[in-house]
Each structure stands twice: as structure tokens, then as C-alpha cells.
mmCIF file of N, CA and C in Angstrom:
data_model
loop_
_atom_site.group_PDB
_atom_site.id
_atom_site.type_symbol
_atom_site.label_atom_id
_atom_site.label_comp_id
_atom_site.label_asym_id
_atom_site.label_seq_id
_atom_site.Cartn_x
_atom_site.Cartn_y
_atom_site.Cartn_z
ATOM 1 N N GLN A 17 12.936 -34.343 -14.270
ATOM 2 C CA GLN A 17 11.485 -34.262 -14.420
ATOM 3 C C GLN A 17 11.070 -32.850 -14.796
ATOM 4 N N VAL A 18 9.959 -32.787 -15.490
ATOM 5 C CA VAL A 18 9.365 -31.510 -15.869
ATOM 6 C C VAL A 18 7.962 -31.464 -15.277
ATOM 7 N N GLN A 19 7.655 -30.383 -14.613
ATOM 8 C CA GLN A 19 6.315 -30.194 -14.069
ATOM 9 C C GLN A 19 5.589 -29.157 -14.914
ATOM 10 N N LEU A 20 4.346 -29.465 -15.246
ATOM 11 C CA LEU A 20 3.526 -28.579 -16.068
ATOM 12 C C LEU A 20 2.254 -28.231 -15.310
ATOM 13 N N VAL A 21 1.935 -26.938 -15.259
ATOM 14 C CA VAL A 21 0.740 -26.490 -14.553
ATOM 15 C C VAL A 21 -0.070 -25.586 -15.467
ATOM 16 N N GLU A 22 -1.289 -26.031 -15.777
ATOM 17 C CA GLU A 22 -2.172 -25.252 -16.648
ATOM 18 C C GLU A 22 -3.032 -24.300 -15.829
ATOM 19 N N SER A 23 -3.454 -23.234 -16.470
ATOM 20 C CA SER A 23 -4.403 -22.303 -15.877
ATOM 21 C C SER A 23 -5.159 -21.602 -16.987
ATOM 22 N N GLY A 24 -6.261 -20.941 -16.625
ATOM 23 C CA GLY A 24 -6.989 -20.139 -17.589
ATOM 24 C C GLY A 24 -8.292 -20.728 -18.086
ATOM 25 N N GLY A 25 -8.598 -21.944 -17.676
ATOM 26 C CA GLY A 25 -9.861 -22.525 -18.116
ATOM 27 C C GLY A 25 -11.047 -21.847 -17.461
ATOM 28 N N GLY A 26 -12.240 -22.193 -17.934
ATOM 29 C CA GLY A 26 -13.437 -21.616 -17.357
ATOM 30 C C GLY A 26 -14.642 -21.833 -18.234
ATOM 31 N N LEU A 27 -15.699 -21.081 -17.919
ATOM 32 C CA LEU A 27 -16.956 -21.159 -18.655
ATOM 33 C C LEU A 27 -17.085 -19.920 -19.537
ATOM 34 N N VAL A 28 -17.409 -20.142 -20.793
ATOM 35 C CA VAL A 28 -17.545 -19.029 -21.731
ATOM 36 C C VAL A 28 -18.698 -19.336 -22.686
ATOM 37 N N GLN A 29 -19.321 -18.304 -23.196
ATOM 38 C CA GLN A 29 -20.387 -18.506 -24.174
ATOM 39 C C GLN A 29 -19.796 -18.766 -25.555
ATOM 40 N N ALA A 30 -20.559 -19.424 -26.366
ATOM 41 C CA ALA A 30 -20.140 -19.674 -27.750
ATOM 42 C C ALA A 30 -19.800 -18.347 -28.429
ATOM 43 N N GLY A 31 -18.699 -18.363 -29.169
ATOM 44 C CA GLY A 31 -18.208 -17.157 -29.817
ATOM 45 C C GLY A 31 -17.209 -16.380 -28.989
ATOM 46 N N GLY A 32 -17.080 -16.742 -27.734
ATOM 47 C CA GLY A 32 -16.160 -16.056 -26.841
ATOM 48 C C GLY A 32 -14.735 -16.562 -26.956
ATOM 49 N N SER A 33 -13.893 -16.041 -26.063
ATOM 50 C CA SER A 33 -12.467 -16.364 -26.098
ATOM 51 C C SER A 33 -11.967 -16.724 -24.706
ATOM 52 N N LEU A 34 -10.922 -17.527 -24.694
ATOM 53 C CA LEU A 34 -10.182 -17.843 -23.480
ATOM 54 C C LEU A 34 -8.720 -17.978 -23.845
ATOM 55 N N ARG A 35 -7.846 -17.723 -22.876
ATOM 56 C CA ARG A 35 -6.426 -17.981 -23.071
ATOM 57 C C ARG A 35 -5.942 -18.913 -21.967
ATOM 58 N N LEU A 36 -5.431 -20.045 -22.379
ATOM 59 C CA LEU A 36 -4.840 -20.999 -21.454
ATOM 60 C C LEU A 36 -3.337 -20.755 -21.351
ATOM 61 N N SER A 37 -2.823 -20.992 -20.164
ATOM 62 C CA SER A 37 -1.384 -20.895 -19.934
ATOM 63 C C SER A 37 -0.880 -22.200 -19.347
ATOM 64 N N CYS A 38 0.372 -22.506 -19.636
ATOM 65 C CA CYS A 38 1.006 -23.700 -19.079
ATOM 66 C C CYS A 38 2.416 -23.313 -18.661
ATOM 67 N N ALA A 39 2.653 -23.342 -17.366
ATOM 68 C CA ALA A 39 3.972 -23.006 -16.831
ATOM 69 C C ALA A 39 4.761 -24.275 -16.572
ATOM 70 N N ALA A 40 5.978 -24.309 -17.090
ATOM 71 C CA ALA A 40 6.851 -25.469 -16.929
ATOM 72 C C ALA A 40 7.940 -25.168 -15.915
ATOM 73 N N SER A 41 8.275 -26.165 -15.133
ATOM 74 C CA SER A 41 9.370 -26.033 -14.175
ATOM 75 C C SER A 41 10.106 -27.358 -14.090
ATOM 76 N N GLY A 42 11.264 -27.327 -13.456
ATOM 77 C CA GLY A 42 12.064 -28.530 -13.355
ATOM 78 C C GLY A 42 13.101 -28.565 -14.466
ATOM 79 N N ARG A 43 13.311 -29.731 -15.045
ATOM 80 C CA ARG A 43 14.333 -29.909 -16.074
ATOM 81 C C ARG A 43 13.799 -29.421 -17.431
ATOM 82 N N THR A 44 13.564 -28.120 -17.498
ATOM 83 C CA THR A 44 12.908 -27.586 -18.694
ATOM 84 C C THR A 44 13.778 -27.674 -19.937
ATOM 85 N N PHE A 45 15.088 -27.854 -19.745
ATOM 86 C CA PHE A 45 15.943 -27.987 -20.922
ATOM 87 C C PHE A 45 15.746 -29.330 -21.598
ATOM 88 N N SER A 46 15.038 -30.255 -20.925
ATOM 89 C CA SER A 46 14.869 -31.605 -21.463
ATOM 90 C C SER A 46 13.702 -31.725 -22.438
ATOM 91 N N TYR A 47 12.973 -30.650 -22.700
ATOM 92 C CA TYR A 47 11.889 -30.755 -23.661
ATOM 93 C C TYR A 47 12.100 -29.786 -24.808
ATOM 94 N N ASN A 48 11.609 -30.139 -25.959
ATOM 95 C CA ASN A 48 11.757 -29.340 -27.169
ATOM 96 C C ASN A 48 10.407 -28.848 -27.661
ATOM 97 N N VAL A 49 9.451 -29.744 -27.699
ATOM 98 C CA VAL A 49 8.135 -29.427 -28.232
ATOM 99 C C VAL A 49 7.124 -29.402 -27.098
ATOM 100 N N MET A 50 6.261 -28.412 -27.123
ATOM 101 C CA MET A 50 5.150 -28.366 -26.177
ATOM 102 C C MET A 50 3.843 -28.387 -26.951
ATOM 103 N N GLY A 51 2.869 -29.034 -26.363
ATOM 104 C CA GLY A 51 1.603 -29.174 -27.065
ATOM 105 C C GLY A 51 0.405 -29.042 -26.150
ATOM 106 N N TRP A 52 -0.734 -28.900 -26.783
ATOM 107 C CA TRP A 52 -2.017 -28.922 -26.078
ATOM 108 C C TRP A 52 -2.869 -30.054 -26.645
ATOM 109 N N PHE A 53 -3.482 -30.773 -25.750
ATOM 110 C CA PHE A 53 -4.426 -31.816 -26.098
ATOM 111 C C PHE A 53 -5.715 -31.532 -25.337
ATOM 112 N N ARG A 54 -6.791 -32.197 -25.751
ATOM 113 C CA ARG A 54 -8.044 -32.057 -25.018
ATOM 114 C C ARG A 54 -8.787 -33.389 -25.002
ATOM 115 N N GLN A 55 -9.613 -33.532 -23.984
ATOM 116 C CA GLN A 55 -10.407 -34.745 -23.854
ATOM 117 C C GLN A 55 -11.805 -34.394 -23.370
ATOM 118 N N ALA A 56 -12.779 -34.694 -24.209
ATOM 119 C CA ALA A 56 -14.176 -34.489 -23.852
ATOM 120 C C ALA A 56 -14.721 -35.760 -23.206
ATOM 121 N N PRO A 57 -15.775 -35.645 -22.427
ATOM 122 C CA PRO A 57 -16.341 -36.833 -21.765
ATOM 123 C C PRO A 57 -16.694 -37.914 -22.771
ATOM 124 N N GLY A 58 -16.247 -39.123 -22.496
ATOM 125 C CA GLY A 58 -16.559 -40.250 -23.349
ATOM 126 C C GLY A 58 -15.766 -40.320 -24.637
ATOM 127 N N LYS A 59 -14.805 -39.422 -24.800
ATOM 128 C CA LYS A 59 -14.007 -39.405 -26.024
ATOM 129 C C LYS A 59 -12.536 -39.589 -25.702
ATOM 130 N N GLN A 60 -11.782 -39.938 -26.743
ATOM 131 C CA GLN A 60 -10.349 -40.083 -26.568
ATOM 132 C C GLN A 60 -9.676 -38.716 -26.537
ATOM 133 N N ARG A 61 -8.516 -38.699 -25.921
ATOM 134 C CA ARG A 61 -7.734 -37.471 -25.908
ATOM 135 C C ARG A 61 -7.296 -37.155 -27.329
ATOM 136 N N GLU A 62 -7.419 -35.895 -27.716
ATOM 137 C CA GLU A 62 -7.066 -35.519 -29.084
ATOM 138 C C GLU A 62 -6.108 -34.330 -29.108
ATOM 139 N N PHE A 63 -5.317 -34.320 -30.144
ATOM 140 C CA PHE A 63 -4.336 -33.265 -30.368
ATOM 141 C C PHE A 63 -5.046 -31.955 -30.704
ATOM 142 N N VAL A 64 -4.502 -30.859 -30.176
ATOM 143 C CA VAL A 64 -5.033 -29.531 -30.483
ATOM 144 C C VAL A 64 -3.985 -28.703 -31.232
ATOM 145 N N ALA A 65 -2.804 -28.561 -30.625
ATOM 146 C CA ALA A 65 -1.756 -27.743 -31.229
ATOM 147 C C ALA A 65 -0.424 -28.077 -30.584
ATOM 148 N N ALA A 66 0.658 -27.756 -31.296
ATOM 149 C CA ALA A 66 2.001 -27.965 -30.769
ATOM 150 C C ALA A 66 2.919 -26.882 -31.297
ATOM 151 N N ILE A 67 4.004 -26.652 -30.566
ATOM 152 C CA ILE A 67 4.959 -25.624 -30.953
ATOM 153 C C ILE A 67 6.361 -26.062 -30.559
ATOM 154 N N THR A 68 7.326 -25.801 -31.447
ATOM 155 C CA THR A 68 8.719 -26.122 -31.143
ATOM 156 C C THR A 68 9.360 -24.969 -30.378
ATOM 157 N N SER A 69 10.580 -25.191 -29.926
ATOM 158 C CA SER A 69 11.300 -24.156 -29.182
ATOM 159 C C SER A 69 11.609 -22.944 -30.054
ATOM 160 N N THR A 70 11.609 -23.138 -31.368
ATOM 161 C CA THR A 70 11.884 -22.022 -32.274
ATOM 162 C C THR A 70 10.626 -21.395 -32.839
ATOM 163 N N GLY A 71 9.460 -21.894 -32.418
ATOM 164 C CA GLY A 71 8.208 -21.239 -32.791
ATOM 165 C C GLY A 71 7.446 -21.842 -33.953
ATOM 166 N N THR A 72 7.905 -22.943 -34.490
ATOM 167 C CA THR A 72 7.136 -23.620 -35.536
ATOM 168 C C THR A 72 5.913 -24.269 -34.916
ATOM 169 N N THR A 73 4.766 -24.136 -35.589
ATOM 170 C CA THR A 73 3.511 -24.600 -34.996
ATOM 171 C C THR A 73 2.782 -25.610 -35.875
ATOM 172 N N ASN A 74 1.879 -26.324 -35.256
ATOM 173 C CA ASN A 74 1.032 -27.286 -35.940
ATOM 174 C C ASN A 74 -0.314 -27.293 -35.231
ATOM 175 N N TYR A 75 -1.391 -27.415 -35.999
ATOM 176 C CA TYR A 75 -2.734 -27.359 -35.417
ATOM 177 C C TYR A 75 -3.601 -28.498 -35.944
ATOM 178 N N ALA A 76 -4.530 -28.898 -35.123
ATOM 179 C CA ALA A 76 -5.579 -29.801 -35.597
ATOM 180 C C ALA A 76 -6.488 -29.017 -36.537
ATOM 181 N N ASP A 77 -7.027 -29.703 -37.536
ATOM 182 C CA ASP A 77 -7.891 -29.028 -38.507
ATOM 183 C C ASP A 77 -9.087 -28.363 -37.830
ATOM 184 N N SER A 78 -9.567 -28.956 -36.763
ATOM 185 C CA SER A 78 -10.771 -28.458 -36.106
ATOM 186 C C SER A 78 -10.577 -27.101 -35.423
ATOM 187 N N VAL A 79 -9.324 -26.709 -35.195
ATOM 188 C CA VAL A 79 -9.075 -25.440 -34.494
ATOM 189 C C VAL A 79 -8.302 -24.430 -35.336
ATOM 190 N N LYS A 80 -7.885 -24.826 -36.530
ATOM 191 C CA LYS A 80 -7.129 -23.901 -37.387
ATOM 192 C C LYS A 80 -7.925 -22.641 -37.649
ATOM 193 N N GLY A 81 -7.256 -21.504 -37.517
ATOM 194 C CA GLY A 81 -7.916 -20.227 -37.749
ATOM 195 C C GLY A 81 -8.631 -19.675 -36.537
ATOM 196 N N ARG A 82 -8.794 -20.501 -35.500
ATOM 197 C CA ARG A 82 -9.476 -20.049 -34.282
ATOM 198 C C ARG A 82 -8.540 -20.040 -33.073
ATOM 199 N N PHE A 83 -7.638 -21.014 -33.005
ATOM 200 C CA PHE A 83 -6.717 -21.125 -31.872
ATOM 201 C C PHE A 83 -5.315 -20.738 -32.307
ATOM 202 N N THR A 84 -4.565 -20.163 -31.368
ATOM 203 C CA THR A 84 -3.178 -19.816 -31.614
ATOM 204 C C THR A 84 -2.317 -20.273 -30.442
ATOM 205 N N ILE A 85 -1.298 -21.064 -30.752
ATOM 206 C CA ILE A 85 -0.355 -21.497 -29.725
ATOM 207 C C ILE A 85 0.888 -20.618 -29.796
ATOM 208 N N SER A 86 1.418 -20.269 -28.632
ATOM 209 C CA SER A 86 2.631 -19.464 -28.578
ATOM 210 C C SER A 86 3.404 -19.853 -27.323
ATOM 211 N N ARG A 87 4.640 -19.425 -27.261
ATOM 212 C CA ARG A 87 5.435 -19.740 -26.081
ATOM 213 C C ARG A 87 6.385 -18.608 -25.760
ATOM 214 N N ASN A 88 6.711 -18.490 -24.482
ATOM 215 C CA ASN A 88 7.699 -17.545 -23.996
ATOM 216 C C ASN A 88 8.789 -18.385 -23.343
ATOM 217 N N ASN A 89 9.883 -18.589 -24.055
ATOM 218 C CA ASN A 89 10.939 -19.467 -23.551
ATOM 219 C C ASN A 89 11.586 -18.908 -22.289
ATOM 220 N N ALA A 90 11.659 -17.591 -22.189
ATOM 221 C CA ALA A 90 12.271 -16.984 -20.998
ATOM 222 C C ALA A 90 11.448 -17.287 -19.747
ATOM 223 N N LYS A 91 10.129 -17.420 -19.939
ATOM 224 C CA LYS A 91 9.242 -17.710 -18.806
ATOM 225 C C LYS A 91 8.866 -19.176 -18.723
ATOM 226 N N ASN A 92 9.392 -19.988 -19.652
ATOM 227 C CA ASN A 92 9.041 -21.412 -19.694
ATOM 228 C C ASN A 92 7.529 -21.604 -19.681
ATOM 229 N N THR A 93 6.847 -20.839 -20.498
ATOM 230 C CA THR A 93 5.389 -20.854 -20.520
ATOM 231 C C THR A 93 4.900 -20.974 -21.954
ATOM 232 N N VAL A 94 3.868 -21.768 -22.147
ATOM 233 C CA VAL A 94 3.209 -21.895 -23.436
ATOM 234 C C VAL A 94 1.755 -21.466 -23.263
ATOM 235 N N TYR A 95 1.221 -20.851 -24.300
ATOM 236 C CA TYR A 95 -0.133 -20.318 -24.248
ATOM 237 C C TYR A 95 -0.990 -20.922 -25.358
ATOM 238 N N LEU A 96 -2.282 -20.925 -25.130
ATOM 239 C CA LEU A 96 -3.234 -21.300 -26.166
ATOM 240 C C LEU A 96 -4.349 -20.262 -26.162
ATOM 241 N N GLN A 97 -4.316 -19.397 -27.162
ATOM 242 C CA GLN A 97 -5.371 -18.403 -27.320
ATOM 243 C C GLN A 97 -6.486 -19.037 -28.120
ATOM 244 N N MET A 98 -7.678 -19.069 -27.541
ATOM 245 C CA MET A 98 -8.811 -19.731 -28.181
ATOM 246 C C MET A 98 -9.887 -18.691 -28.460
ATOM 247 N N ASN A 99 -10.162 -18.479 -29.734
ATOM 248 C CA ASN A 99 -11.184 -17.523 -30.156
ATOM 249 C C ASN A 99 -12.318 -18.254 -30.857
ATOM 250 N N SER A 100 -13.438 -17.575 -31.004
ATOM 251 C CA SER A 100 -14.606 -18.137 -31.689
ATOM 252 C C SER A 100 -14.934 -19.529 -31.160
ATOM 253 N N LEU A 101 -14.978 -19.636 -29.859
ATOM 254 C CA LEU A 101 -15.196 -20.937 -29.238
ATOM 255 C C LEU A 101 -16.572 -21.496 -29.558
ATOM 256 N N LYS A 102 -16.624 -22.812 -29.684
ATOM 257 C CA LYS A 102 -17.844 -23.533 -30.001
ATOM 258 C C LYS A 102 -18.155 -24.523 -28.876
ATOM 259 N N PRO A 103 -19.409 -24.910 -28.727
ATOM 260 C CA PRO A 103 -19.734 -25.904 -27.687
ATOM 261 C C PRO A 103 -18.915 -27.187 -27.827
ATOM 262 N N GLU A 104 -18.575 -27.559 -29.045
ATOM 263 C CA GLU A 104 -17.788 -28.780 -29.237
ATOM 264 C C GLU A 104 -16.334 -28.637 -28.808
ATOM 265 N N ASP A 105 -15.924 -27.434 -28.422
ATOM 266 C CA ASP A 105 -14.584 -27.251 -27.853
ATOM 267 C C ASP A 105 -14.559 -27.578 -26.361
ATOM 268 N N THR A 106 -15.709 -27.854 -25.788
ATOM 269 C CA THR A 106 -15.780 -28.191 -24.376
ATOM 270 C C THR A 106 -14.994 -29.466 -24.090
ATOM 271 N N ALA A 107 -14.069 -29.370 -23.152
ATOM 272 C CA ALA A 107 -13.198 -30.500 -22.825
ATOM 273 C C ALA A 107 -12.268 -30.104 -21.685
ATOM 274 N N VAL A 108 -11.561 -31.091 -21.171
ATOM 275 C CA VAL A 108 -10.415 -30.815 -20.304
ATOM 276 C C VAL A 108 -9.214 -30.647 -21.211
ATOM 277 N N TYR A 109 -8.509 -29.542 -21.054
ATOM 278 C CA TYR A 109 -7.351 -29.250 -21.882
ATOM 279 C C TYR A 109 -6.083 -29.544 -21.099
ATOM 280 N N TYR A 110 -5.192 -30.289 -21.742
ATOM 281 C CA TYR A 110 -3.951 -30.709 -21.126
ATOM 282 C C TYR A 110 -2.755 -30.124 -21.866
ATOM 283 N N CYS A 111 -1.799 -29.672 -21.100
ATOM 284 C CA CYS A 111 -0.516 -29.244 -21.629
ATOM 285 C C CYS A 111 0.428 -30.452 -21.597
ATOM 286 N N ALA A 112 1.287 -30.557 -22.599
ATOM 287 C CA ALA A 112 2.208 -31.674 -22.664
ATOM 288 C C ALA A 112 3.543 -31.211 -23.220
ATOM 289 N N ALA A 113 4.584 -31.951 -22.900
ATOM 290 C CA ALA A 113 5.917 -31.616 -23.393
ATOM 291 C C ALA A 113 6.656 -32.889 -23.768
ATOM 292 N N THR A 114 7.540 -32.757 -24.754
ATOM 293 C CA THR A 114 8.327 -33.895 -25.191
ATOM 294 C C THR A 114 9.737 -33.452 -25.543
ATOM 295 N N SER A 115 10.685 -34.356 -25.298
ATOM 296 C CA SER A 115 12.061 -34.098 -25.698
ATOM 297 C C SER A 115 12.301 -34.498 -27.147
ATOM 298 N N ALA A 116 11.337 -35.175 -27.749
ATOM 299 C CA ALA A 116 11.482 -35.599 -29.130
ATOM 300 C C ALA A 116 11.315 -34.407 -30.058
ATOM 301 N N SER A 117 11.988 -34.461 -31.193
ATOM 302 C CA SER A 117 11.817 -33.414 -32.189
ATOM 303 C C SER A 117 10.610 -33.745 -33.056
ATOM 304 N N GLY A 118 10.067 -32.737 -33.688
ATOM 305 C CA GLY A 118 8.910 -32.948 -34.549
ATOM 306 C C GLY A 118 7.615 -32.574 -33.868
ATOM 307 N N LEU A 119 6.684 -32.060 -34.640
ATOM 308 C CA LEU A 119 5.402 -31.605 -34.108
ATOM 309 C C LEU A 119 4.406 -32.763 -34.113
ATOM 310 N N HIS A 120 4.626 -33.687 -33.203
ATOM 311 C CA HIS A 120 3.838 -34.912 -33.168
ATOM 312 C C HIS A 120 2.424 -34.659 -32.690
ATOM 313 N N GLN A 121 1.463 -35.318 -33.357
ATOM 314 C CA GLN A 121 0.081 -35.199 -32.956
ATOM 315 C C GLN A 121 -0.373 -36.352 -32.077
ATOM 316 N N SER A 122 0.433 -37.384 -31.978
ATOM 317 C CA SER A 122 0.069 -38.507 -31.127
ATOM 318 C C SER A 122 0.529 -38.265 -29.704
ATOM 319 N N SER A 123 -0.365 -38.499 -28.754
ATOM 320 C CA SER A 123 -0.031 -38.269 -27.349
ATOM 321 C C SER A 123 1.073 -39.193 -26.860
ATOM 322 N N THR A 124 1.320 -40.286 -27.556
ATOM 323 C CA THR A 124 2.340 -41.227 -27.095
ATOM 324 C C THR A 124 3.741 -40.650 -27.184
ATOM 325 N N TRP A 125 3.925 -39.600 -27.957
ATOM 326 C CA TRP A 125 5.243 -38.978 -28.081
ATOM 327 C C TRP A 125 5.587 -38.086 -26.897
ATOM 328 N N TYR A 126 4.589 -37.725 -26.107
ATOM 329 C CA TYR A 126 4.790 -36.720 -25.062
ATOM 330 C C TYR A 126 5.098 -37.367 -23.717
ATOM 331 N N ASN A 127 6.191 -36.895 -23.091
ATOM 332 C CA ASN A 127 6.676 -37.490 -21.855
ATOM 333 C C ASN A 127 6.024 -36.912 -20.612
ATOM 334 N N TYR A 128 5.678 -35.636 -20.686
ATOM 335 C CA TYR A 128 5.220 -34.918 -19.494
ATOM 336 C C TYR A 128 3.848 -34.315 -19.738
ATOM 337 N N TRP A 129 3.024 -34.344 -18.704
ATOM 338 C CA TRP A 129 1.646 -33.873 -18.796
ATOM 339 C C TRP A 129 1.273 -33.049 -17.579
ATOM 340 N N GLY A 130 0.443 -32.042 -17.828
ATOM 341 C CA GLY A 130 -0.142 -31.290 -16.735
ATOM 342 C C GLY A 130 -1.389 -31.987 -16.217
ATOM 343 N N GLN A 131 -2.022 -31.376 -15.231
ATOM 344 C CA GLN A 131 -3.186 -31.998 -14.599
ATOM 345 C C GLN A 131 -4.478 -31.693 -15.340
ATOM 346 N N GLY A 132 -4.444 -30.726 -16.249
ATOM 347 C CA GLY A 132 -5.606 -30.384 -17.052
ATOM 348 C C GLY A 132 -6.392 -29.219 -16.479
ATOM 349 N N THR A 133 -7.056 -28.519 -17.367
ATOM 350 C CA THR A 133 -7.927 -27.415 -16.974
ATOM 351 C C THR A 133 -9.221 -27.501 -17.787
ATOM 352 N N GLN A 134 -10.346 -27.312 -17.129
ATOM 353 C CA GLN A 134 -11.645 -27.490 -17.779
ATOM 354 C C GLN A 134 -12.020 -26.248 -18.578
ATOM 355 N N VAL A 135 -12.439 -26.474 -19.799
ATOM 356 C CA VAL A 135 -13.010 -25.424 -20.642
ATOM 357 C C VAL A 135 -14.428 -25.842 -21.001
ATOM 358 N N THR A 136 -15.376 -24.993 -20.691
ATOM 359 C CA THR A 136 -16.774 -25.268 -20.995
ATOM 360 C C THR A 136 -17.331 -24.124 -21.824
ATOM 361 N N VAL A 137 -17.882 -24.470 -22.990
ATOM 362 C CA VAL A 137 -18.453 -23.474 -23.889
ATOM 363 C C VAL A 137 -19.955 -23.717 -23.954
ATOM 364 N N SER A 138 -20.708 -22.733 -23.530
ATOM 365 C CA SER A 138 -22.162 -22.869 -23.533
ATOM 366 C C SER A 138 -22.752 -22.320 -24.826
ATOM 367 N N SER A 139 -23.848 -22.930 -25.246
ATOM 368 C CA SER A 139 -24.487 -22.502 -26.509
ATOM 369 C C SER A 139 -25.521 -21.419 -26.268
#
């Protein structure tokens, strides 16, 4: 099993920045790709970004140029730097991991999930 714990969420004004962290523990060798998803009230969970163990990344169009995903393999931690935040970025952000290869945008590919962290962007 892999345990994922997110941190770094909070309340920020539009145009501000936040950095989310996701610490992985357990059978960390069993995952290859880590990703971030988000879910706003009344909406489906959506893909935000993903990164492979070698640093290849993929982003949703809605966050390209504003968000940056990175990882520190030595610390088993993945980060999401979020800049130029907008009110529509408000959501619960979830960290996820998968043993499958490929930068999948569908949540069905991901085996492990964190508990989520709330991000609220005020206008």
C-alpha cells in the first residue's frame, strides 16, 4: 500500500500563489506516476497535472502556464506550485499515484489517493 498525505491548502486572493505538497509513504516503489486532481462542489473530479518518476509532466489546459508540478524522489514528495490563482481554481485538491506508465488524465488509472486539501481563491 501507498499512503499519500497532502498539505499546503488554504485561502488566497485571486492572483496569489500556493504550493501544495504530497508526501508518500509505504510501498513507494510500486508507483511510477504521481498526479494532482481537483474537485469543486457539484462538479466531477478533474485532472490538473501529472509527473513521471523521471520528471516528464502533463497539465490540464486550464492550468498550463500557471501551475507547475515537480517531485523529489529522495523525499517521496510531489509538489504543485500554483501561481496566478483564479476563483475558478477553488476546489479540494487530491494527490494520486499509479503504478501504470503514462501520464494519464483519467482518475481511473490511479490506484492511490490522498485525503485532499482545500484551496479557496477569493475574488
